[in-house]
Amino acid sequence: FSAAKCILEAALEQWQKHFHIYAMVSEDAQRFHKLDKLKGLFLVSPDTPRTFAMAFRLGQPFDYERLARMSRVGVLNVYMMLDTIAMDCLYLNHLNLETLWGTVFNYADAVLYNSKFVQQQFHRRFRRRPGLKEMPAYHSLDPVDYRNDAKNQASAGTYILVIGNAFAHKYVSATVEALI
């Protein structure tokens, strides 16, 4: 989410004078991620009946509702496909991802990838429609871009940072338990 928020903040800084920028998000998520504090950002609920010039999803869809919503709200649809791991982990690949993601590559106007490697992974697995615009768009590797000085000041000591999520293939809980 940090990368997504950085992208949103950069879009507001760079494009706000030319475009209105909206984020489609539930009220709970708005409050949790403090999106209502971003100056100039317009917020709409996921059930909005509005149509926008472009819908951009930072992440691949994992259900038909997300795919349908993008198609419903955006004249142009752009997806950022982050990785193929859900297809590679059998316990995650129960969502008919081949059909869902195949639809992205057949109907989207553009697809971004977070690396050239990820782009190649998707190219090996999916046919793409003629004219589909594609581009690797790397996340920043500069820690300063993700730093919030007020919150991230560590006190003196020795720390180990474990990064991941709750999915079994990340093995985060077991790693933390072993380190403790």
Short mmCIF file of C-alpha atoms in Angstrom, two decimals:
data_model
loop_
_atom_site.label_atom_id
_atom_site.label_comp_id
_atom_site.label_asym_id
_atom_site.label_seq_id
_atom_site.Cartn_x
_atom_site.Cartn_y
_atom_site.Cartn_z
CA PHE A 1 0.00 0.00 0.00
CA SER A 2 2.91 2.36 0.64
CA ALA A 3 3.88 2.23 -3.03
CA ALA A 4 0.28 2.82 -4.10
CA LYS A 5 -0.03 5.84 -1.83
CA CYS A 6 3.27 7.23 -3.12
CA ILE A 7 2.02 6.87 -6.68
CA LEU A 8 -1.23 8.62 -5.74
CA GLU A 9 0.64 11.45 -4.00
CA ALA A 10 2.94 11.90 -7.03
CA ALA A 11 -0.07 11.95 -9.36
CA LEU A 12 -1.69 14.65 -7.23
CA GLU A 13 1.50 16.69 -7.26
CA GLN A 14 2.15 16.36 -10.99
CA TRP A 15 -1.31 16.17 -12.57
CA GLN A 16 -3.68 18.00 -10.25
CA LYS A 17 -3.44 21.20 -12.29
CA HIS A 18 -4.65 19.31 -15.37
CA PHE A 19 -6.98 16.61 -14.02
CA HIS A 20 -9.29 15.81 -11.15
CA ILE A 21 -7.92 12.70 -9.45
CA TYR A 22 -10.31 10.33 -7.72
CA ALA A 23 -9.68 7.31 -5.51
CA MET A 24 -12.36 4.65 -5.36
CA VAL A 25 -12.26 3.29 -1.84
CA SER A 26 -14.58 2.33 1.01
CA GLU A 27 -15.08 4.79 3.87
CA ASP A 28 -13.26 2.45 6.28
CA ALA A 29 -10.23 2.26 3.97
CA GLN A 30 -10.30 6.04 3.47
CA ARG A 31 -9.99 6.59 7.20
CA PHE A 32 -7.49 3.80 7.83
CA HIS A 33 -5.10 4.96 5.10
CA LYS A 34 -5.82 8.66 5.77
CA LEU A 35 -6.69 9.27 2.14
CA ASP A 36 -9.12 11.98 3.19
CA LYS A 37 -6.04 13.99 4.29
CA LEU A 38 -4.55 14.14 0.77
CA LYS A 39 -5.11 17.66 -0.55
CA GLY A 40 -7.03 17.74 -3.82
CA LEU A 41 -7.98 14.06 -3.88
CA PHE A 42 -11.62 13.31 -4.59
CA LEU A 43 -13.00 10.14 -3.00
CA VAL A 44 -15.77 7.97 -4.41
CA SER A 45 -17.28 4.74 -3.14
CA PRO A 46 -16.89 1.47 -5.06
CA ASP A 47 -20.58 1.56 -6.03
CA THR A 48 -20.37 4.96 -7.73
CA PRO A 49 -22.50 5.25 -10.88
CA ARG A 50 -20.04 7.77 -12.38
CA THR A 51 -17.89 7.23 -15.45
CA PHE A 52 -14.32 8.52 -15.55
CA ALA A 53 -11.88 9.10 -18.42
CA MET A 54 -9.55 6.44 -17.04
CA ALA A 55 -9.65 3.74 -14.39
CA PHE A 56 -6.27 2.62 -13.03
CA ARG A 57 -5.89 -0.41 -10.79
CA LEU A 58 -2.60 -0.84 -8.96
CA GLY A 59 -2.71 -4.62 -8.85
CA GLN A 60 -4.23 -7.43 -10.82
CA PRO A 61 -7.90 -8.32 -10.29
CA PHE A 62 -8.69 -11.40 -8.24
CA ASP A 63 -12.43 -11.52 -8.82
CA TYR A 64 -14.96 -10.70 -11.49
CA GLU A 65 -16.38 -7.74 -9.52
CA ARG A 66 -13.08 -5.81 -9.75
CA LEU A 67 -12.87 -6.52 -13.47
CA ALA A 68 -16.48 -5.47 -14.06
CA ARG A 69 -16.06 -2.34 -11.92
CA MET A 70 -13.05 -1.19 -13.92
CA SER A 71 -14.93 -1.69 -17.15
CA ARG A 72 -18.00 0.10 -15.78
CA VAL A 73 -16.28 3.21 -14.42
CA GLY A 74 -13.43 3.86 -16.86
CA VAL A 75 -13.53 4.73 -20.54
CA LEU A 76 -9.88 3.63 -20.59
CA ASN A 77 -8.69 0.80 -18.34
CA VAL A 78 -5.10 0.49 -17.09
CA TYR A 79 -3.88 -2.29 -14.81
CA MET A 80 -0.61 -2.74 -12.98
CA MET A 81 0.13 -6.45 -12.88
CA LEU A 82 2.43 -6.99 -9.91
CA ASP A 83 3.33 -10.68 -10.15
CA THR A 84 2.19 -14.15 -11.14
CA ILE A 85 2.62 -15.72 -7.69
CA ALA A 86 -1.09 -16.46 -7.25
CA MET A 87 -0.92 -18.73 -10.31
CA ASP A 88 2.24 -20.39 -9.03
CA CYS A 89 0.93 -21.22 -5.54
CA LEU A 90 -1.67 -23.93 -5.94
CA TYR A 91 -3.54 -22.95 -2.78
CA LEU A 92 -4.10 -19.44 -4.24
CA ASN A 93 -4.89 -20.48 -7.79
CA HIS A 94 -8.56 -21.37 -7.30
CA LEU A 95 -10.06 -18.20 -8.69
CA ASN A 96 -9.96 -18.99 -12.42
CA LEU A 97 -7.08 -16.55 -12.75
CA GLU A 98 -6.30 -17.63 -16.31
CA THR A 99 -9.70 -16.33 -17.42
CA LEU A 100 -9.65 -13.20 -15.24
CA TRP A 101 -6.16 -12.12 -16.20
CA GLY A 102 -6.63 -13.25 -19.79
CA THR A 103 -9.53 -10.79 -19.95
CA VAL A 104 -7.20 -8.01 -18.80
CA PHE A 105 -4.76 -8.75 -21.61
CA ASN A 106 -7.55 -9.02 -24.18
CA TYR A 107 -9.47 -5.86 -23.28
CA ALA A 108 -7.35 -3.42 -21.22
CA ASP A 109 -6.00 -0.31 -22.87
CA ALA A 110 -2.66 -0.53 -21.06
CA VAL A 111 -0.81 -2.75 -18.62
CA LEU A 112 2.05 -1.70 -16.36
CA TYR A 113 4.38 -4.14 -14.64
CA ASN A 114 6.58 -3.52 -11.62
CA SER A 115 9.62 -4.96 -13.44
CA LYS A 116 10.78 -6.26 -16.81
CA PHE A 117 10.94 -9.75 -15.26
CA VAL A 118 7.27 -9.60 -14.27
CA GLN A 119 6.41 -8.40 -17.77
CA GLN A 120 8.22 -11.42 -19.23
CA GLN A 121 6.40 -13.76 -16.81
CA PHE A 122 3.03 -12.49 -18.01
CA HIS A 123 4.14 -12.60 -21.65
CA ARG A 124 4.99 -16.29 -21.31
CA ARG A 125 1.52 -17.05 -19.94
CA PHE A 126 -0.91 -14.76 -21.77
CA ARG A 127 -1.66 -13.65 -25.29
CA ARG A 128 -2.06 -9.91 -25.55
CA ARG A 129 -4.39 -8.04 -27.85
CA PRO A 130 -2.83 -6.12 -30.71
CA GLY A 131 -2.25 -2.50 -29.75
CA LEU A 132 -2.10 -3.12 -25.99
CA LYS A 133 0.20 -0.49 -24.47
CA GLU A 134 2.71 -1.97 -21.98
CA MET A 135 5.48 -0.65 -19.80
CA PRO A 136 7.54 -1.75 -16.81
CA ALA A 137 7.20 0.93 -14.10
CA TYR A 138 9.62 0.28 -11.28
CA HIS A 139 8.81 1.13 -7.67
CA SER A 140 11.35 3.38 -6.04
CA LEU A 141 14.25 1.61 -4.34
CA ASP A 142 15.14 4.70 -2.34
CA PRO A 143 14.08 4.18 1.32
CA VAL A 144 13.62 7.93 1.68
CA ASP A 145 10.58 7.70 -0.60
CA TYR A 146 8.81 5.48 1.96
CA ARG A 147 9.96 7.23 5.09
CA ASN A 148 7.75 9.16 7.45
CA ASP A 149 10.24 10.78 9.82
CA ALA A 150 7.74 11.23 12.66
CA LYS A 151 6.82 7.53 12.76
CA ASN A 152 9.98 5.77 11.66
CA GLN A 153 12.52 7.00 14.15
CA ALA A 154 13.77 3.85 15.80
CA SER A 155 15.26 3.94 19.24
CA ALA A 156 18.75 2.55 19.71
CA GLY A 157 18.90 -1.21 19.45
CA THR A 158 19.17 -4.14 17.12
CA TYR A 159 16.27 -4.85 14.81
CA ILE A 160 15.39 -7.33 12.11
CA LEU A 161 12.81 -6.30 9.55
CA VAL A 162 10.66 -9.13 8.20
CA ILE A 163 8.61 -8.18 5.15
CA GLY A 164 5.66 -10.09 3.78
CA ASN A 165 2.00 -10.77 4.30
CA ALA A 166 -0.16 -13.50 5.79
CA PHE A 167 -0.06 -15.81 2.75
CA ALA A 168 1.50 -19.19 3.55
CA HIS A 169 4.15 -18.93 0.82
CA LYS A 170 5.64 -15.86 2.56
CA TYR A 171 6.28 -17.88 5.74
CA VAL A 172 6.30 -14.65 7.79
CA SER A 173 4.66 -15.91 11.00
CA ALA A 174 6.95 -18.94 11.21
CA THR A 175 10.00 -16.77 10.46
CA VAL A 176 9.09 -14.27 13.19
CA GLU A 177 8.45 -17.08 15.67
CA ALA A 178 11.81 -18.65 14.85
CA LEU A 179 13.59 -15.30 15.26
CA ILE A 180 11.92 -14.64 18.60
#
